[in-house]
Coordinates of C-alpha atoms and ligand atoms in Angstrom, one line a residue:
M1 CA 62.3 -6.5 -274.9
N2 CA 65.9 -5.3 -275.4
Y3 CA 68.1 -6.1 -278.2
K4 CA 70.2 -9.0 -276.4
R5 CA 67.1 -10.8 -275.5
S6 CA 65.5 -10.5 -278.9
V7 CA 68.8 -12.0 -280.6
V8 CA 68.8 -14.9 -277.9
L9 CA 65.2 -15.5 -278.6
V10 CA 65.6 -15.4 -282.4
S11 CA 68.5 -17.9 -282.2
C12 CA 66.7 -20.0 -279.9
L13 CA 63.7 -20.4 -282.3
F14 CA 65.8 -20.9 -285.2
R15 CA 67.6 -23.8 -283.5
K16 CA 64.1 -25.3 -282.7
V17 CA 62.9 -25.0 -286.4
W18 CA 66.3 -26.1 -287.5
T19 CA 66.3 -29.3 -285.3
C20 CA 62.9 -30.4 -286.2
D21 CA 63.6 -29.8 -290.1
I22 CA 66.8 -31.8 -289.8
T23 CA 64.8 -34.8 -288.1
R24 CA 62.4 -34.9 -290.7
K25 CA 64.8 -34.6 -293.7
M26 CA 66.7 -37.5 -291.8
S27 CA 63.6 -39.5 -292.4
S28 CA 62.3 -38.6 -295.8
G29 CA 59.4 -36.5 -294.5
K30 CA 58.4 -38.6 -291.4
Y31 CA 59.5 -39.0 -287.8
Q32 CA 61.2 -42.4 -287.0
V33 CA 59.7 -44.2 -284.1
Y34 CA 60.7 -47.6 -282.2
I35 CA 58.1 -49.2 -280.4
T36 CA 59.3 -52.1 -278.1
R37 CA 56.3 -54.5 -278.3
S38 CA 54.3 -55.9 -281.1
D39 CA 51.0 -55.7 -278.9
M40 CA 51.1 -51.9 -278.0
P41 CA 47.5 -51.0 -278.0
E42 CA 46.4 -50.0 -281.6
S43 CA 44.8 -46.7 -280.6
G44 CA 48.0 -45.1 -279.9
I45 CA 49.9 -46.5 -282.9
E46 CA 47.1 -45.3 -285.2
L47 CA 47.7 -41.6 -284.0
L48 CA 51.4 -41.9 -284.6
K49 CA 51.2 -43.4 -288.1
K50 CA 49.8 -40.2 -289.5
Q51 CA 53.2 -38.4 -288.9
C52 CA 55.6 -41.2 -288.2
D53 CA 57.4 -44.4 -289.9
I54 CA 57.1 -46.9 -287.3
K55 CA 59.4 -49.9 -286.6
M56 CA 58.4 -52.3 -284.0
W57 CA 59.7 -55.4 -282.0
H58 CA 57.7 -58.3 -283.8
K59 CA 57.0 -60.3 -280.4
P60 CA 54.5 -59.4 -277.6
S61 CA 57.5 -59.8 -275.2
P62 CA 60.3 -57.7 -274.3
V63 CA 63.0 -57.0 -276.9
P64 CA 66.3 -58.4 -275.9
P65 CA 68.8 -55.5 -275.3
E66 CA 70.9 -56.3 -278.2
E67 CA 68.2 -56.5 -280.7
F68 CA 67.1 -53.1 -279.1
K69 CA 70.3 -51.4 -279.7
K70 CA 70.5 -52.6 -283.2
S71 CA 67.0 -51.4 -284.0
I72 CA 67.3 -47.9 -282.9
P73 CA 70.2 -45.7 -284.6
G74 CA 68.9 -42.8 -285.9
V75 CA 65.2 -43.1 -284.5
N76 CA 63.5 -39.6 -283.2
A77 CA 61.6 -41.5 -280.4
I78 CA 61.1 -44.6 -278.6
F79 CA 58.0 -45.8 -277.4
C80 CA 58.7 -48.3 -274.5
T81 CA 57.4 -50.3 -271.7
L82 CA 58.5 -50.4 -268.1
C83 CA 60.5 -53.6 -269.2
D84 CA 62.9 -51.8 -271.3
K85 CA 65.8 -50.3 -269.4
I86 CA 66.5 -47.0 -271.0
N87 CA 70.1 -46.6 -269.9
K88 CA 73.3 -44.9 -271.6
E89 CA 74.0 -47.8 -273.8
I90 CA 70.5 -47.5 -275.2
L91 CA 70.7 -43.8 -275.6
D92 CA 74.2 -44.1 -277.3
A93 CA 72.9 -46.7 -279.7
A94 CA 69.9 -44.4 -280.8
G95 CA 72.3 -41.4 -281.2
P96 CA 71.5 -37.7 -281.7
E97 CA 68.4 -37.7 -283.5
L98 CA 66.6 -39.2 -280.4
K99 CA 64.4 -36.5 -279.1
V100 CA 61.8 -38.3 -276.9
V101 CA 61.3 -41.6 -274.8
A102 CA 57.6 -42.2 -274.1
T103 CA 56.9 -45.0 -271.6
I104 CA 53.6 -46.6 -271.4
S105 CA 53.9 -46.6 -267.5
V106 CA 53.7 -43.9 -264.8
G107 CA 56.7 -45.6 -262.9
F108 CA 59.9 -44.4 -264.5
D109 CA 62.6 -46.4 -262.5
H110 CA 63.7 -48.1 -265.7
I111 CA 64.7 -44.9 -267.3
D112 CA 68.0 -43.0 -266.4
V113 CA 66.3 -39.7 -266.1
E114 CA 69.4 -37.8 -265.5
E115 CA 71.2 -39.2 -268.7
C116 CA 68.1 -38.2 -270.9
K117 CA 68.0 -34.9 -269.2
K118 CA 71.7 -34.3 -270.1
R119 CA 71.1 -35.1 -273.6
G120 CA 68.0 -33.0 -273.8
I121 CA 65.7 -36.0 -274.4
K122 CA 62.2 -35.7 -273.4
I123 CA 60.4 -38.3 -271.3
G124 CA 56.9 -38.9 -271.6
Y125 CA 54.8 -41.0 -269.1
T126 CA 51.2 -41.9 -268.3
P127 CA 50.2 -40.4 -264.8
N128 CA 46.4 -39.9 -263.8
V129 CA 45.0 -41.9 -266.5
L130 CA 45.9 -45.3 -264.8
T131 CA 45.3 -44.2 -261.2
D132 CA 41.5 -45.4 -260.9
A133 CA 42.7 -49.0 -262.6
T134 CA 45.7 -49.4 -260.1
A135 CA 43.6 -48.3 -257.2
E136 CA 40.7 -51.0 -258.0
L137 CA 43.2 -53.7 -258.5
T138 CA 44.9 -52.7 -255.1
M139 CA 41.6 -53.3 -253.7
A140 CA 41.0 -56.5 -255.5
L141 CA 44.4 -57.8 -254.3
L142 CA 43.9 -56.8 -250.8
L143 CA 40.5 -58.3 -250.7
S144 CA 41.8 -61.5 -252.4
T145 CA 44.4 -61.7 -250.0
S146 CA 42.7 -61.0 -246.5
R147 CA 39.7 -63.1 -247.5
R148 CA 41.8 -65.9 -249.0
L149 CA 39.9 -65.9 -252.4
P150 CA 42.7 -68.0 -254.3
E151 CA 42.9 -70.6 -251.6
A152 CA 39.0 -70.7 -250.9
Q153 CA 38.5 -71.3 -254.9
H154 CA 41.2 -74.0 -254.9
E155 CA 39.6 -75.8 -252.0
A156 CA 36.1 -75.6 -253.5
R157 CA 37.5 -77.0 -256.7
T158 CA 39.5 -79.8 -255.3
G159 CA 37.2 -81.2 -252.8
G160 CA 38.2 -79.4 -249.7
W161 CA 34.7 -77.7 -249.4
V162 CA 33.2 -80.4 -247.0
S163 CA 30.6 -78.3 -245.4
W164 CA 30.2 -74.6 -244.2
A165 CA 32.4 -74.2 -241.3
P166 CA 32.7 -71.7 -238.4
T167 CA 36.3 -70.9 -238.4
W168 CA 37.4 -72.3 -241.9
M169 CA 38.8 -69.8 -244.4
T170 CA 38.6 -66.7 -242.2
G171 CA 40.4 -63.6 -242.4
P172 CA 40.7 -60.0 -241.1
G173 CA 38.0 -57.5 -242.4
L174 CA 38.4 -54.1 -243.7
A175 CA 35.6 -52.7 -241.7
G176 CA 36.8 -51.1 -238.4
S177 CA 40.4 -51.6 -239.3
T178 CA 43.4 -49.3 -239.6
V179 CA 45.0 -48.8 -243.1
G180 CA 48.5 -47.7 -243.6
I181 CA 49.5 -46.4 -246.9
V182 CA 53.2 -45.8 -247.9
G183 CA 53.3 -43.4 -250.7
F184 CA 50.3 -41.0 -250.6
G185 CA 50.1 -39.7 -254.2
R186 CA 47.8 -40.2 -256.8
I187 CA 47.3 -44.1 -256.3
G188 CA 47.8 -43.9 -252.7
Q189 CA 44.9 -41.3 -252.4
A190 CA 42.6 -43.2 -254.7
V191 CA 43.3 -46.4 -252.7
A192 CA 42.5 -44.3 -249.3
R193 CA 39.0 -43.1 -251.0
R194 CA 38.2 -46.7 -251.7
V195 CA 39.1 -48.3 -248.2
K196 CA 37.2 -45.5 -246.5
S197 CA 34.0 -46.6 -248.2
F198 CA 34.5 -50.1 -246.8
G199 CA 34.2 -48.6 -243.0
T200 CA 37.9 -48.4 -241.8
S201 CA 38.2 -46.7 -238.5
K202 CA 41.6 -45.0 -239.3
I203 CA 43.8 -44.2 -242.4
L204 CA 47.5 -43.4 -241.8
Y205 CA 49.9 -42.3 -244.4
F206 CA 53.7 -42.3 -244.9
N207 CA 55.2 -39.5 -247.5
R208 CA 57.8 -37.0 -247.5
S209 CA 55.3 -34.1 -247.8
V210 CA 52.0 -33.4 -246.2
K211 CA 49.2 -33.9 -248.5
E212 CA 46.3 -31.6 -248.2
E213 CA 44.1 -34.2 -249.9
A214 CA 44.6 -36.4 -246.9
K215 CA 41.7 -34.2 -245.1
E216 CA 39.2 -35.3 -247.5
V217 CA 39.4 -39.0 -246.0
G218 CA 40.7 -37.9 -242.6
A219 CA 44.1 -39.7 -243.3
I220 CA 46.9 -38.8 -240.7
K221 CA 50.6 -38.3 -241.6
V222 CA 52.9 -40.6 -239.4
S223 CA 56.3 -41.7 -239.5
F224 CA 57.2 -45.0 -241.3
D225 CA 57.8 -46.9 -238.0
E226 CA 54.1 -45.6 -236.6
L227 CA 52.6 -46.9 -239.6
L228 CA 54.0 -50.3 -239.5
S229 CA 53.1 -50.7 -235.9
Q230 CA 49.6 -49.2 -236.0
S231 CA 48.2 -50.8 -239.3
D232 CA 46.2 -53.9 -239.8
F233 CA 46.6 -53.4 -243.5
V234 CA 49.9 -52.1 -245.0
I235 CA 49.7 -50.8 -248.7
C236 CA 52.8 -49.7 -250.6
C237 CA 52.0 -47.0 -253.3
A238 CA 55.4 -45.5 -253.4
P239 CA 57.7 -45.2 -256.4
L240 CA 60.9 -47.2 -256.4
V241 CA 63.6 -44.5 -255.7
P242 CA 66.9 -45.0 -253.8
E243 CA 65.2 -44.1 -250.4
T244 CA 62.4 -46.6 -251.0
N245 CA 64.7 -49.4 -252.3
E246 CA 63.9 -52.4 -249.9
I247 CA 62.1 -50.0 -247.4
F248 CA 60.1 -53.2 -246.5
N249 CA 62.9 -55.3 -244.8
K250 CA 63.2 -57.7 -241.9
S251 CA 63.2 -55.0 -239.6
A252 CA 59.8 -53.4 -241.0
F253 CA 58.1 -56.9 -241.1
E254 CA 59.2 -57.2 -237.4
K255 CA 57.5 -54.0 -236.4
M256 CA 54.2 -54.9 -238.1
K257 CA 51.5 -56.4 -236.3
R258 CA 51.4 -60.4 -236.5
S259 CA 48.1 -59.8 -237.9
A260 CA 48.8 -57.5 -240.6
V261 CA 48.2 -57.9 -244.2
F262 CA 50.9 -56.4 -246.7
I263 CA 50.0 -55.2 -250.2
N264 CA 52.4 -54.0 -252.7
T265 CA 51.4 -52.5 -256.1
S266 CA 54.1 -50.4 -256.5
R267 CA 57.4 -52.1 -257.6
G268 CA 59.0 -55.3 -256.3
G269 CA 62.3 -53.3 -255.4
T270 CA 60.6 -51.7 -252.5
V271 CA 60.6 -55.0 -250.8
D272 CA 63.5 -57.2 -249.6
Q273 CA 61.8 -60.4 -250.9
D274 CA 63.7 -62.9 -248.8
A275 CA 62.9 -61.1 -245.8
L276 CA 59.4 -61.1 -246.7
I277 CA 59.3 -64.9 -247.5
E278 CA 60.8 -65.5 -243.9
A279 CA 58.2 -63.2 -242.4
L280 CA 55.4 -65.2 -244.2
K281 CA 56.8 -68.8 -243.3
N282 CA 57.2 -67.5 -239.6
N283 CA 53.9 -65.8 -239.4
T284 CA 55.6 -62.6 -238.5
I285 CA 53.1 -61.0 -240.6
W286 CA 49.7 -62.8 -241.5
A287 CA 49.7 -62.5 -245.4
A288 CA 50.9 -60.7 -248.4
G289 CA 49.4 -59.8 -251.9
L290 CA 51.9 -58.6 -254.5
D291 CA 51.2 -57.3 -257.9
V292 CA 55.0 -56.7 -258.3
T293 CA 57.9 -58.9 -257.5
T294 CA 61.7 -59.1 -258.1
P295 CA 62.4 -60.3 -260.7
E296 CA 59.4 -60.3 -263.1
P297 CA 58.2 -62.5 -264.0
L298 CA 58.6 -64.3 -260.6
P299 CA 60.3 -67.8 -261.3
L300 CA 57.9 -70.8 -260.8
D301 CA 60.0 -72.0 -258.2
S302 CA 59.8 -69.0 -256.1
P303 CA 58.8 -70.0 -252.4
L304 CA 56.3 -67.1 -252.7
F305 CA 54.2 -69.5 -255.0
K306 CA 54.3 -72.0 -252.5
L307 CA 53.0 -70.0 -249.6
K308 CA 49.1 -70.2 -248.8
N309 CA 49.3 -66.6 -247.2
C310 CA 50.7 -65.0 -250.2
V311 CA 48.7 -64.0 -253.5
V312 CA 50.9 -63.1 -256.4
L313 CA 49.6 -61.3 -259.5
P314 CA 51.6 -60.9 -262.8
H315 CA 51.7 -57.0 -262.7
I316 CA 48.4 -56.0 -263.8
G317 CA 47.7 -53.1 -261.8
S318 CA 46.7 -50.8 -264.8
A319 CA 45.2 -53.7 -266.9
T320 CA 41.8 -52.5 -267.9
I321 CA 41.1 -52.5 -271.4
Q322 CA 40.2 -49.0 -271.6
T323 CA 43.0 -47.7 -269.6
R324 CA 45.6 -49.5 -271.6
N325 CA 44.1 -47.8 -274.8
T326 CA 44.2 -44.3 -273.1
M327 CA 47.9 -44.8 -272.0
S328 CA 48.8 -45.9 -275.5
E329 CA 46.9 -42.6 -276.8
L330 CA 48.7 -40.6 -274.1
S331 CA 52.1 -42.0 -275.1
A332 CA 51.7 -41.4 -278.8
N333 CA 50.5 -37.8 -278.2
N334 CA 53.7 -37.4 -275.8
I335 CA 55.8 -38.5 -278.8
L336 CA 54.1 -36.3 -281.5
T337 CA 54.1 -33.1 -279.4
A338 CA 57.6 -33.7 -278.1
L339 CA 58.8 -34.1 -281.9
N340 CA 56.7 -31.0 -283.1
G341 CA 58.2 -28.8 -280.2
T342 CA 54.7 -28.1 -278.5
N343 CA 53.9 -28.8 -274.9
M344 CA 53.7 -32.4 -273.9
P345 CA 50.5 -33.7 -272.3
A346 CA 52.3 -35.7 -269.6
E347 CA 56.1 -34.6 -269.7
L348 CA 58.4 -36.0 -266.8
K349 CA 60.2 -32.9 -265.5
Ligands
LIG401 P1 52.8 -40.3 -257.3 O1 51.4 -39.6 -257.6 O2 54.0 -39.5 -257.8 O3 52.9 -40.7 -255.9 C1 53.9 -41.2 -255.4 C2 54.0 -40.8 -253.7 O4 55.1 -41.3 -253.3 C3 53.8 -39.3 -253.5 O5 53.1 -39.0 -252.9 C4 55.4 -39.1 -252.9 O6 55.2 -37.9 -252.2 C5 55.7 -40.4 -252.3 N1 57.0 -40.6 -252.1 C6 58.0 -40.3 -253.1 N2 59.3 -40.7 -252.5 C7 59.0 -41.2 -251.4 C8 59.8 -41.6 -250.4 N3 61.2 -41.6 -250.4 N4 59.3 -42.1 -249.3 C9 58.0 -42.0 -249.0 N5 57.0 -41.6 -250.0 C10 57.4 -41.1 -251.0 O7 52.6 -41.7 -258.2 P2 51.4 -42.5 -258.6 O8 50.7 -42.2 -259.8 O9 50.6 -42.5 -257.5 O10 52.2 -44.1 -258.7 C11 53.2 -44.4 -257.5 C12 53.8 -45.6 -258.1 O11 53.1 -46.9 -258.2 C13 54.4 -45.6 -259.4 O12 55.8 -45.0 -259.3 C14 54.8 -47.0 -259.9 O13 55.9 -47.5 -259.4 C15 53.4 -47.9 -259.1 N6 52.6 -48.3 -260.1 C16 52.2 -49.5 -260.2 C17 51.3 -49.9 -261.3 C18 51.0 -51.4 -261.2 O14 50.8 -51.9 -262.4 N7 51.0 -52.5 -260.1 C19 50.5 -49.0 -261.8 C20 50.9 -47.8 -261.7 C21 51.8 -47.3 -261.0 P3 56.4 -37.2 -251.6 O15 57.3 -36.8 -252.6 O16 55.8 -36.1 -251.0 O17 57.1 -38.2 -250.5
LIG402 C1 52.9 -49.7 -263.8 O1 53.5 -50.2 -263.1 C2 53.3 -48.2 -264.1 O2 54.3 -47.7 -263.4 O3 52.5 -47.8 -264.9

């Protein structure tokens, strides 16, 4: 190693050690962490407690932004959920001691990633550990919507079940169908493996890149319009980014089959919700199953709740007990490694 590189390396190391040291001194020996929910799974909090002083929003509902800003000056880490907007204002309120934002979610559309990068703030998230849970929920929602489970249960409970009937409560089956998946990443692929086991005849996907993993399930890459026009089930598993914002609009619903079932377990923002309501009312498509909406929670007077051909769930994709514990532990480890200057297990680059 030449002299110049050694000097740079030593000065970088010095800066790192010095920064960590300052952080610790500021907090009388322990890192300061702010957690935005009182019901964050305990297993992650236990991991943090050994090295951190924890301050926590005291309710199991989102911390109001003003309260959030007041609570974070000087913290070294924010442990947040997908409900907390991490924007310039929040980062300013936290100040220069903030080293890491860890979200207990794989989606990061609530975080101003560029602003964090500019300030050298690391971002931790929870990919992979929630893939199976979210794919399972996607299947549950798909089958609930196509086989009309909420409607059927309502009929059974309210006297609508008069006798077995040949055409009553019928819906489209997965076996022999064509399934189109928009966003063929971790969750999209896990959904593909599951729908294949139901005997689908074809799986199509729309993604920017070609996915090698598609071969495993025989999925075919097509254009967005081809996917819409050919699929019996259209499933959105893409992240919310500018290019996917309201990608499911009036024109998209008009390109789908009238018999199509639309499922969204990604983000509400990928859908023009007014256009979806019209498409469901006019039977432009057959039904929709939504785990995500705009806004969340969906107001009780939303027309979506009045439509028999729509199933709405309250954003529970990753909500298995084990998964949420693992997500909490992963978030805690993201925070501890970022603060200690070692490799984060799941850093958003
Ligand atoms: P991922 O592995 O990153 O997959 C996302 C896929 O979308 C990638 O294959 C990506 O491939 C594709 N994509 C990105 N931008 C696109 C674009 N503009 N057009 C088309 N495809 C695009 O993420 P994941 O772990 O599967 O999670 C996906 C999303 O699910 C998350 O971002 C989150 O919003 C949502 N989610 C929801 C729940 C829930 O509770 N309902 C739970 C977990 C996750 P290319 O880059 O090649 O296009
Ligand atoms: C849930 O929506 C997540 O992004 O993890």
